[in-house]
């Protein structure tokens, strides 16, 4: 019996193979992840994340899940916002990314965070626990996105909010062409020069193109049960912030 297929960038692979291959990509890029984010986006990723934090409306006492949180950029800010009475969990499927995130946050004096290695498709948390879930630049790497969205819905409290920050479809054809040139010609070279890994950054560029566009992802979020779903294009649609509420 043939295994079910999914995509790994532009390559078709068995569903059971993708998780391991994505894990290897992020194990490879983890040591240079923050540097490469700054180089690839010319620092603009910090503005996208700042917008996400503002949109989250996280406050003192909240419980927050930073899913696929990597090196903890969002977690660090959330930990300050929720205070001692709140709870922040940095979760990632990749142990190397979690290790880098933990070391980075502890170096910054952030200790009120729990670190959990978890698959977004099967979150190991109680029902109706979190006030807010964020997933920044992680959903496109999930094999079964619908299962992950249902899992996020389950662990959110009624009234809780989901925010998905992800690369998306540029709003203008000319921008889309320029973005393709950058992604497939410049990005792998940056990966080779600064991280000694062109292949992983080639995969990351391909994974962006295989990710659902703005309207498709909005429909998927609604299909998982979320309401009041909307998205905001950032940088002319190169990135979009999707939001949904659990009523």
Coordinates of N, CA and C in Angstrom, one line a residue:
X1 N 0.8 -1.2 0.0 CA 0.0 0.0 0.0 C 0.9 1.2 0.0
X2 N 0.6 2.2 -0.9 CA 1.5 3.4 -1.1 C 1.1 4.4 0.1
X3 N 2.2 4.9 0.6 CA 2.1 5.9 1.7 C 1.4 7.2 1.1
X4 N 0.6 7.9 2.0 CA 0.1 9.2 1.6 C 1.2 10.2 1.4
X5 N 1.0 11.0 0.4 CA 2.1 11.9 0.0 C 1.7 13.4 0.5
X6 N 2.8 14.1 0.7 CA 2.6 15.5 1.0 C 3.8 16.2 0.4
X7 N 3.9 17.5 0.6 CA 5.0 18.3 -0.1 C 6.1 18.7 1.0
X8 N 7.3 18.6 0.5 CA 8.4 19.1 1.3 C 9.1 20.1 0.3
X9 N 8.7 21.4 0.5 CA 9.1 22.3 -0.6 C 8.3 21.9 -1.9
X10 N 9.1 21.8 -2.9 CA 8.5 21.4 -4.2 C 8.6 19.9 -4.4
X11 N 9.2 19.2 -3.5 CA 9.3 17.8 -3.6 C 8.2 17.0 -2.9
X12 N 7.7 15.9 -3.5 CA 6.7 15.1 -3.0 C 7.3 14.0 -2.1
X13 N 6.9 13.9 -0.8 CA 7.4 12.9 0.1 C 6.3 12.2 0.8
X14 N 6.6 11.1 1.4 CA 5.7 10.4 2.3 C 5.3 11.3 3.5
X15 N 4.1 11.2 3.9 CA 3.6 12.0 5.1 C 4.5 11.8 6.3
X16 N 4.8 10.5 6.5 CA 5.6 10.2 7.7 C 7.1 10.6 7.6
X17 N 7.5 11.0 6.4 CA 8.9 11.4 6.2 C 9.1 12.9 6.5
X18 N 8.0 13.7 6.3 CA 8.1 15.2 6.3 C 8.6 15.7 7.7
X19 N 8.0 15.2 8.7 CA 8.4 15.7 10.1 C 9.9 15.6 10.3
X20 N 10.4 14.5 10.0 CA 11.9 14.3 10.2 C 12.7 15.2 9.3
X21 N 12.3 15.4 8.1 CA 13.1 16.3 7.2 C 13.0 17.7 7.6
X22 N 11.8 18.2 8.1 CA 11.7 19.5 8.6 C 12.5 19.7 9.8
X23 N 12.5 18.7 10.7 CA 13.3 18.7 11.9 C 14.8 18.9 11.5
X24 N 15.3 18.2 10.5 CA 16.7 18.4 10.1 C 17.0 19.7 9.6
X25 N 16.1 20.3 8.8 CA 16.3 21.7 8.3 C 16.5 22.7 9.5
X26 N 15.6 22.6 10.5 CA 15.7 23.6 11.6 C 16.8 23.2 12.6
X27 N 17.2 22.0 12.7 CA 18.4 21.7 13.4 C 19.6 22.3 12.8
X28 N 19.6 22.3 11.5 CA 20.8 22.9 10.8 C 20.8 24.4 10.9
X29 N 19.6 25.1 10.8 CA 19.6 26.5 10.7 C 19.6 27.2 12.1
X30 N 19.3 26.4 13.2 CA 19.1 26.9 14.5 C 20.2 27.9 15.0
X31 N 21.5 27.5 14.9 CA 22.5 28.4 15.4 C 22.6 29.7 14.7
X32 N 22.2 29.8 13.5 CA 22.3 31.1 12.8 C 20.9 31.7 12.5
X33 N 19.9 31.2 13.2 CA 18.5 31.5 12.8 C 18.2 33.0 13.0
X34 N 18.6 33.6 14.1 CA 18.3 35.0 14.3 C 19.1 35.9 13.3
X35 N 20.3 35.6 13.1 CA 21.1 36.3 12.1 C 20.5 36.3 10.7
X36 N 20.1 35.1 10.3 CA 19.5 34.9 9.0 C 18.2 35.6 8.9
X37 N 17.4 35.6 9.9 CA 16.1 36.4 9.9 C 16.4 37.9 9.6
X38 N 17.4 38.4 10.3 CA 17.7 39.8 10.1 C 18.2 40.1 8.7
X39 N 19.1 39.2 8.2 CA 19.6 39.4 6.8 C 18.5 39.2 5.8
X40 N 17.7 38.2 5.9 CA 16.7 37.9 4.9 C 15.7 39.0 4.7
X41 N 15.3 39.5 5.9 CA 14.2 40.5 5.9 C 14.7 41.9 6.0
X42 N 16.0 42.1 6.1 CA 16.6 43.4 6.4 C 16.0 44.0 7.7
X43 N 15.8 43.1 8.6 CA 15.3 43.5 9.9 C 13.8 43.7 10.0
X44 N 13.1 43.7 8.9 CA 11.7 44.0 8.9 C 10.9 42.9 9.7
X45 N 11.4 41.7 9.9 CA 10.7 40.7 10.6 C 10.4 41.2 12.0
X46 N 11.2 42.1 12.6 CA 10.9 42.6 13.9 C 9.7 43.5 13.9
X47 N 9.4 44.2 12.9 CA 8.2 45.0 12.8 C 7.0 44.1 12.6
X48 N 7.1 43.1 11.8 CA 6.0 42.1 11.7 C 5.6 41.5 13.0
X49 N 6.6 41.1 13.8 CA 6.4 40.5 15.1 C 5.8 41.5 16.1
X50 N 6.3 42.8 16.0 CA 5.8 43.8 16.9 C 4.3 44.0 16.6
X51 N 3.9 44.1 15.4 CA 2.5 44.2 15.0 C 1.7 43.1 15.6
X52 N 2.2 41.9 15.5 CA 1.5 40.7 16.0 C 1.3 40.8 17.5
X53 N 2.3 41.3 18.2 CA 2.2 41.4 19.7 C 1.2 42.5 20.0
X54 N 1.1 43.6 19.3 CA 0.1 44.6 19.5 C -1.3 44.0 19.3
X55 N -1.4 43.2 18.2 CA -2.7 42.7 17.8 C -3.2 41.6 18.8
X56 N -2.3 41.0 19.6 CA -2.6 39.9 20.5 C -3.4 40.4 21.7
X57 N -3.3 41.6 22.1 CA -3.9 42.2 23.3 C -3.6 41.4 24.6
X58 N -2.5 40.8 24.6 CA -2.1 40.0 25.8 C -1.9 41.0 27.0
X59 N -2.3 40.6 28.1 CA -2.3 41.4 29.3 C -1.9 40.6 30.6
X60 N -1.7 41.3 31.7 CA -1.3 40.7 32.9 C -2.3 39.5 33.3
X61 N -1.6 38.4 33.7 CA -2.4 37.2 34.1 C -2.8 36.3 33.0
X62 N -2.6 36.6 31.7 CA -3.0 35.8 30.6 C -2.0 34.5 30.5
X63 N -2.6 33.5 29.9 CA -1.9 32.3 29.5 C -1.6 32.3 28.0
X64 N -0.4 32.3 27.6 CA 0.0 32.4 26.2 C 0.8 31.3 25.7
X65 N 0.4 30.7 24.5 CA 1.2 29.7 23.9 C 1.9 30.3 22.6
X66 N 3.2 30.4 22.6 CA 4.0 30.8 21.5 C 4.4 29.5 20.7
X67 N 3.6 29.1 19.8 CA 3.8 27.8 19.1 C 4.8 28.0 17.9
X68 N 5.6 26.9 17.7 CA 6.7 27.0 16.8 C 7.5 28.3 17.1
X69 N 7.7 28.5 18.3 CA 8.2 29.8 18.8 C 9.7 30.0 18.6
X70 N 10.4 28.9 18.2 CA 11.8 29.0 17.8 C 12.7 29.7 18.9
X71 N 13.3 30.8 18.5 CA 14.3 31.4 19.4 C 13.7 32.4 20.3
X72 N 12.3 32.5 20.4 CA 11.6 33.2 21.4 C 11.4 34.7 21.3
X73 N 11.5 35.2 20.1 CA 11.2 36.7 20.0 C 9.9 37.1 20.6
X74 N 8.8 36.4 20.3 CA 7.5 36.8 20.8 C 7.4 36.4 22.3
X75 N 8.0 35.2 22.6 CA 7.9 34.8 24.0 C 8.5 35.8 25.0
X76 N 9.6 36.4 24.6 CA 10.3 37.3 25.5 C 9.4 38.5 25.8
X77 N 8.7 39.0 24.8 CA 7.8 40.2 25.1 C 6.5 39.7 25.9
X78 N 6.0 38.6 25.5 CA 4.8 38.1 26.2 C 5.1 37.8 27.7
X79 N 6.3 37.3 28.0 CA 6.7 37.0 29.4 C 6.6 38.3 30.2
X80 N 7.0 39.4 29.7 CA 7.0 40.7 30.4 C 5.5 41.2 30.5
X81 N 4.7 40.9 29.5 CA 3.3 41.4 29.5 C 2.4 40.7 30.5
X82 N 2.6 39.3 30.6 CA 1.7 38.6 31.5 C 2.1 38.7 32.9
X83 N 3.3 39.0 33.2 CA 3.7 39.1 34.6 C 3.8 37.8 35.4
X84 N 4.0 37.9 36.7 CA 4.1 36.7 37.6 C 2.9 35.9 37.7
X85 N 1.7 36.6 37.4 CA 0.4 35.8 37.6 C 0.0 35.2 36.3
X86 N 0.8 35.4 35.2 CA 0.5 34.8 33.9 C 1.3 33.5 33.6
X87 N 1.2 33.0 32.5 CA 1.9 31.8 32.1 C 2.2 31.8 30.6
X88 N 3.5 31.7 30.2 CA 3.9 31.7 28.8 C 4.6 30.3 28.6
X89 N 4.2 29.7 27.5 CA 4.8 28.5 27.0 C 5.4 28.7 25.7
X90 N 6.7 28.4 25.5 CA 7.4 28.4 24.3 C 7.4 26.9 23.8
X91 N 6.7 26.6 22.7 CA 6.6 25.3 22.2 C 7.2 25.2 20.8
X92 N 7.9 24.1 20.5 CA 8.5 23.9 19.2 C 8.7 22.4 19.0
X93 N 8.5 22.0 17.8 CA 8.8 20.5 17.5 C 10.2 20.2 17.5
X94 N 11.1 21.2 17.4 CA 12.5 21.0 17.2 C 13.3 21.3 18.4
X95 N 14.0 20.3 18.9 CA 14.7 20.4 20.2 C 15.9 21.4 20.0
X96 N 16.5 21.5 18.9 CA 17.6 22.4 18.7 C 17.1 23.9 18.7
X97 N 16.0 24.2 18.1 CA 15.4 25.5 18.2 C 15.0 25.9 19.6
X98 N 14.4 24.9 20.4 CA 14.1 25.2 21.8 C 15.3 25.5 22.6
X99 N 16.4 24.8 22.4 CA 17.6 25.0 23.1 C 18.2 26.4 22.9
X100 N 18.2 26.8 21.6 CA 18.6 28.1 21.3 C 17.7 29.2 21.9
X101 N 16.4 29.0 21.8 CA 15.5 29.9 22.4 C 15.6 30.0 23.9
X102 N 15.8 28.9 24.6 CA 15.9 28.9 26.0 C 17.2 29.7 26.5
X103 N 18.3 29.4 25.8 CA 19.6 30.0 26.1 C 19.5 31.5 25.9
X104 N 18.8 31.9 24.8 CA 18.7 33.3 24.5 C 17.9 34.1 25.5
X105 N 16.7 33.4 25.9 CA 15.9 34.1 26.9 C 16.5 34.2 28.3
X106 N 17.1 33.1 28.7 CA 17.8 33.1 30.0 C 18.9 34.1 30.0
X107 N 19.6 34.3 28.9 CA 20.7 35.3 28.8 C 20.1 36.7 29.0
X108 N 18.8 36.9 28.6 CA 18.1 38.2 28.7 C 17.4 38.3 30.1
X109 N 17.6 37.3 31.0 CA 17.0 37.4 32.3 C 15.5 37.0 32.3
X110 N 15.0 36.2 31.3 CA 13.7 35.8 31.2 C 13.6 34.4 31.7
X111 N 12.9 34.2 32.9 CA 12.9 32.8 33.5 C 11.4 32.3 33.7
X112 N 10.4 33.2 33.5 CA 9.0 32.8 33.8 C 8.4 32.2 32.5
X113 N 9.1 31.3 31.9 CA 8.6 30.6 30.7 C 8.8 29.1 30.8
X114 N 7.8 28.3 30.3 CA 8.0 26.9 30.2 C 8.3 26.5 28.8
X115 N 9.2 25.5 28.6 CA 9.6 25.1 27.3 C 9.1 23.7 27.0
X116 N 8.4 23.5 25.9 CA 7.7 22.2 25.6 C 8.0 21.8 24.2
X117 N 8.6 20.6 24.0 CA 8.8 20.1 22.6 C 7.4 19.5 22.3
X118 N 6.8 20.0 21.2 CA 5.5 19.5 20.9 C 5.2 19.6 19.4
X119 N 4.4 18.7 18.9 CA 3.9 18.7 17.5 C 2.6 19.5 17.5
X120 N 2.5 20.5 16.7 CA 1.3 21.4 16.6 C 0.0 20.6 16.3
X121 N 0.2 19.4 15.7 CA -1.0 18.6 15.3 C -1.6 17.9 16.5
X122 N -0.8 17.8 17.6 CA -1.3 17.1 18.8 C -0.8 17.8 20.0
X123 N -1.3 18.9 20.3 CA -0.8 19.7 21.4 C -1.0 19.1 22.8
X124 N 0.0 19.0 23.6 CA -0.1 18.2 24.9 C -0.6 19.1 26.0
X125 N -1.6 19.9 25.8 CA -2.2 20.8 26.8 C -3.6 20.5 27.1
X126 N -4.1 21.0 28.2 CA -5.5 20.8 28.6 C -6.4 21.6 27.7
X127 N -7.7 21.1 27.5 CA -8.7 21.9 26.8 C -8.9 23.3 27.4
X128 N -9.2 24.3 26.6 CA -9.6 25.6 27.1 C -8.6 26.2 28.1
X129 N -7.3 26.1 27.8 CA -6.3 26.6 28.7 C -5.8 28.0 28.4
X130 N -5.5 28.3 27.1 CA -4.8 29.5 26.8 C -5.7 30.6 26.4
X131 N -5.3 31.8 26.8 CA -6.0 33.0 26.3 C -5.6 33.4 24.9
X132 N -4.4 33.1 24.5 CA -3.9 33.5 23.2 C -2.9 32.5 22.7
X133 N -2.9 32.2 21.4 CA -1.9 31.4 20.8 C -1.4 32.1 19.6
X134 N -0.1 32.2 19.5 CA 0.6 32.8 18.3 C 1.4 31.7 17.7
X135 N 1.5 31.7 16.3 CA 2.4 30.9 15.6 C 3.0 31.7 14.5
X136 N 4.3 32.0 14.6 CA 4.9 33.0 13.6 C 5.9 32.2 12.8
X137 N 5.6 32.2 11.5 CA 6.5 31.5 10.5 C 6.7 30.1 10.8
X138 N 5.6 29.4 11.3 CA 5.8 28.0 11.6 C 4.7 27.1 10.9
X139 N 3.5 27.7 10.6 CA 2.4 26.9 10.1 C 2.8 26.2 8.8
X140 N 3.5 26.9 8.0 CA 3.8 26.4 6.6 C 4.6 25.1 6.7
X141 N 5.3 24.8 7.8 CA 6.1 23.6 8.0 C 5.4 22.5 8.6
X142 N 4.1 22.7 9.0 CA 3.3 21.7 9.6 C 2.7 20.8 8.5
X143 N 2.8 19.5 8.7 CA 2.3 18.5 7.6 C 0.8 18.6 7.5
X144 N 0.0 18.5 8.6 CA -1.4 18.5 8.5 C -1.9 19.8 9.2
X145 N -2.0 20.8 8.4 CA -2.4 22.1 8.9 C -3.8 22.1 9.5
X146 N -4.7 21.4 8.9 CA -6.1 21.4 9.5 C -6.1 20.8 10.9
X147 N -5.3 19.7 11.0 CA -5.2 19.0 12.4 C -4.6 20.0 13.4
X148 N -3.6 20.7 13.0 CA -3.0 21.7 13.9 C -3.9 22.8 14.3
X149 N -4.7 23.3 13.3 CA -5.7 24.4 13.6 C -6.7 23.8 14.6
X150 N -7.2 22.6 14.4 CA -8.2 22.0 15.3 C -7.6 21.9 16.7
X151 N -6.3 21.5 16.8 CA -5.6 21.3 18.1 C -5.5 22.6 18.8
X152 N -5.2 23.7 18.0 CA -5.1 25.0 18.6 C -6.5 25.5 19.2
X153 N -7.5 25.2 18.4 CA -8.8 25.6 18.8 C -9.2 24.9 20.1
X154 N -8.8 23.6 20.2 CA -9.2 22.8 21.5 C -8.5 23.4 22.7
X155 N -7.3 23.9 22.6 CA -6.6 24.3 23.9 C -6.8 25.8 24.2
X156 N -7.5 26.5 23.3 CA -7.9 27.9 23.6 C -9.1 28.0 24.5
X157 N -9.1 29.0 25.3 CA -10.3 29.3 26.1 C -11.4 29.9 25.2
X158 N -12.7 29.7 25.6 CA -13.7 30.5 24.9 C -13.3 32.0 25.1
X159 N -13.4 32.8 24.0 CA -12.9 34.2 24.1 C -11.5 34.3 23.7
X160 N -10.8 33.2 23.6 CA -9.3 33.2 23.3 C -9.1 33.6 21.8
X161 N -7.9 34.0 21.5 CA -7.5 34.5 20.2 C -6.3 33.7 19.6
X162 N -6.4 33.4 18.3 CA -5.3 32.8 17.6 C -4.8 33.9 16.6
X163 N -3.4 33.9 16.5 CA -2.8 34.8 15.6 C -1.7 34.0 14.8
X164 N -1.8 34.0 13.5 CA -0.9 33.3 12.6 C -0.2 34.3 11.8
X165 N 1.1 34.5 12.0 CA 2.0 35.3 11.2 C 2.7 34.5 10.2
X166 N 2.6 34.7 9.0 CA 3.2 33.8 8.0 C 3.4 34.5 6.7
X167 N 4.4 34.0 5.9 CA 4.6 34.5 4.6 C 3.4 34.1 3.7
X168 N 3.0 35.0 2.8 CA 1.8 34.8 2.0 C 2.0 35.2 0.6
X169 N 1.0 35.6 -0.1 CA 1.0 35.9 -1.5 C 1.1 37.4 -1.7
X170 N 2.1 38.0 -2.3 CA 2.2 39.4 -2.6 C 1.0 39.9 -3.4
X171 N 0.6 41.1 -3.1 CA -0.6 41.7 -3.6 C -0.4 42.2 -5.1
X172 N 0.8 42.4 -5.5 CA 1.0 43.0 -6.8 C 1.9 42.0 -7.7
X173 N 1.5 41.8 -9.0 CA 2.3 40.9 -9.8 C 3.8 41.3 -10.0
X174 N 4.1 42.5 -10.1 CA 5.5 42.9 -10.2 C 6.3 42.6 -9.0
X175 N 5.7 42.9 -7.8 CA 6.3 42.6 -6.5 C 6.5 41.1 -6.4
X176 N 5.5 40.3 -6.9 CA 5.6 38.8 -6.8 C 6.8 38.3 -7.6
X177 N 7.0 38.9 -8.8 CA 8.1 38.5 -9.6 C 9.5 38.9 -9.0
X178 N 9.6 40.1 -8.4 CA 10.8 40.5 -7.7 C 11.1 39.6 -6.5
X179 N 10.0 39.3 -5.8 CA 10.1 38.4 -4.6 C 10.6 37.0 -5.0
X180 N 10.1 36.5 -6.1 CA 10.6 35.2 -6.6 C 12.1 35.2 -6.9
X181 N 12.5 36.3 -7.6 CA 13.9 36.4 -7.9 C 14.8 36.4 -6.7
X182 N 14.3 37.2 -5.7 CA 15.1 37.3 -4.4 C 15.1 35.9 -3.7
X183 N 13.9 35.3 -3.6 CA 13.8 34.0 -2.9 C 14.6 32.9 -3.4
X184 N 14.6 32.8 -4.8 CA 15.3 31.6 -5.4 C 16.7 31.8 -5.8
X185 N 17.1 33.1 -5.9 CA 18.5 33.4 -6.3 C 19.4 34.0 -5.2
X186 N 18.8 34.9 -4.4 CA 19.6 35.6 -3.3 C 19.5 34.8 -2.0
X187 N 18.3 34.3 -1.6 CA 18.2 33.6 -0.3 C 19.1 32.4 -0.2
X188 N 19.1 31.5 -1.1 CA 20.0 30.3 -0.9 C 21.5 30.8 -0.8
X189 N 21.9 31.8 -1.5 CA 23.3 32.3 -1.4 C 23.6 32.9 -0.1
X190 N 22.6 33.6 0.5 CA 22.8 34.1 1.9 C 22.9 32.9 2.8
X191 N 22.1 31.9 2.6 CA 22.2 30.7 3.5 C 23.5 30.0 3.4
X192 N 24.1 30.0 2.2 CA 25.4 29.4 2.0 C 26.5 30.2 2.6
X193 N 26.4 31.5 2.4 CA 27.5 32.4 2.9 C 27.5 32.5 4.4
X194 N 26.3 32.6 5.0 CA 26.3 32.9 6.5 C 26.0 31.7 7.3
X195 N 25.3 30.7 6.8 CA 24.9 29.5 7.6 C 25.5 28.2 7.0
X196 N 26.2 28.3 5.9 CA 26.9 27.2 5.3 C 25.8 26.1 4.9
X197 N 24.6 26.6 4.5 CA 23.5 25.7 4.2 C 22.6 26.3 3.2
X198 N 22.9 26.1 1.9 CA 22.0 26.7 0.9 C 20.7 25.8 0.7
X199 N 20.8 24.5 0.9 CA 19.7 23.6 0.7 C 18.5 23.9 1.6
X200 N 18.8 24.2 2.9 CA 17.7 24.5 3.8 C 17.0 25.8 3.5
X201 N 17.7 26.8 3.0 CA 17.1 28.0 2.6 C 16.4 27.9 1.3
X202 N 16.8 27.0 0.4 CA 16.1 26.7 -0.8 C 14.7 26.1 -0.4
X203 N 14.7 25.1 0.6 CA 13.5 24.5 1.0 C 12.6 25.6 1.6
X204 N 13.1 26.5 2.4 CA 12.3 27.5 3.1 C 11.6 28.4 2.0
X205 N 12.3 28.7 1.0 CA 11.7 29.5 -0.1 C 10.6 28.7 -0.8
X206 N 10.8 27.5 -1.0 CA 9.8 26.6 -1.7 C 8.6 26.4 -0.8
X207 N 8.8 26.3 0.5 CA 7.7 26.1 1.5 C 6.8 27.3 1.5
X208 N 7.3 28.5 1.3 CA 6.5 29.7 1.3 C 5.6 29.6 0.1
X209 N 6.1 29.2 -1.1 CA 5.2 29.1 -2.3 C 4.2 28.0 -2.2
X210 N 4.4 27.0 -1.4 CA 3.4 25.9 -1.3 C 2.4 26.2 -0.2
X211 N 2.6 27.3 0.6 CA 1.7 27.6 1.7 C 0.4 28.2 1.1
X212 N -0.7 28.0 1.7 CA -2.0 28.5 1.2 C -2.0 30.1 1.2
X213 N -2.6 30.6 0.2 CA -2.7 32.1 0.2 C -3.7 32.6 1.2
X214 N -3.8 33.9 1.3 CA -4.5 34.6 2.4 C -6.0 34.1 2.5
X215 N -6.7 34.0 1.4 CA -8.1 33.6 1.5 C -8.3 32.2 1.8
X216 N -7.4 31.3 1.2 CA -7.4 29.9 1.5 C -7.2 29.6 3.0
X217 N -6.2 30.3 3.5 CA -5.8 30.1 5.0 C -7.0 30.6 5.8
X218 N -7.6 31.7 5.5 CA -8.7 32.2 6.3 C -9.8 31.2 6.3
X219 N -10.1 30.5 5.2 CA -11.1 29.5 5.1 C -10.8 28.3 6.0
X220 N -9.5 27.9 6.0 CA -9.0 26.8 6.8 C -9.2 27.1 8.3
X221 N -8.9 28.3 8.7 CA -9.1 28.7 10.1 C -10.6 28.7 10.5
X222 N -11.4 29.2 9.6 CA -12.9 29.1 9.8 C -13.3 27.6 9.9
X223 N -12.8 26.8 9.1 CA -13.2 25.4 9.1 C -12.8 24.7 10.3
X224 N -11.8 25.2 11.1 CA -11.4 24.6 12.4 C -12.3 25.0 13.5
X225 N -13.2 26.0 13.2 CA -14.2 26.4 14.2 C -14.0 27.8 14.7
X226 N -13.0 28.5 14.2 CA -12.8 29.9 14.7 C -13.8 30.8 14.0
X227 N -14.1 31.9 14.7 CA -15.0 32.9 14.2 C -14.3 34.3 14.2
X228 N -15.0 35.3 13.6 CA -14.4 36.6 13.4 C -13.0 36.6 12.8
X229 N -12.9 35.7 11.8 CA -11.6 35.5 11.1 C -11.3 36.6 10.1
X230 N -10.1 37.1 10.1 CA -9.7 38.1 9.2 C -8.2 38.1 9.0
X231 N -7.7 38.8 8.0 CA -6.2 38.9 7.9 C -5.8 40.3 7.5
X232 N -4.6 40.6 7.8 CA -4.0 41.9 7.5 C -2.7 41.7 6.7
X233 N -2.7 42.2 5.5 CA -1.4 42.1 4.7 C -0.4 43.1 5.3
X234 N 0.8 42.5 5.4 CA 2.0 43.3 5.8 C 3.0 43.3 4.7
X235 N 3.7 44.4 4.5 CA 4.6 44.5 3.4 C 4.0 44.1 2.1
X236 N 2.8 44.6 1.8 CA 2.1 44.4 0.5 C 1.8 42.9 0.3
X237 N 1.6 42.1 1.4 CA 1.2 40.8 1.2 C 2.3 39.8 1.2
X238 N 3.5 40.2 1.3 CA 4.7 39.3 1.5 C 4.4 38.4 2.7
X239 N 3.9 39.1 3.7 CA 3.5 38.5 5.0 C 2.1 38.9 5.3
X240 N 1.3 38.0 6.0 CA 0.0 38.3 6.4 C -0.2 37.8 7.8
X241 N -0.9 38.6 8.6 CA -1.3 38.2 10.0 C -2.8 37.8 9.9
X242 N -3.1 36.5 10.2 CA -4.4 36.0 10.3 C -4.8 35.9 11.7
X243 N -6.1 36.3 12.0 CA -6.6 36.3 13.3 C -7.9 35.5 13.4
X244 N -8.2 34.8 14.5 CA -9.4 34.1 14.7 C -9.8 34.1 16.2
X245 N -11.0 34.0 16.5 CA -11.5 33.9 17.9 C -12.2 32.6 18.1
X246 N -12.1 32.1 19.3 CA -12.9 31.0 19.8 C -14.1 31.6 20.6
X247 N -15.3 31.4 20.1 CA -16.5 32.0 20.8 C -17.0 31.0 21.8

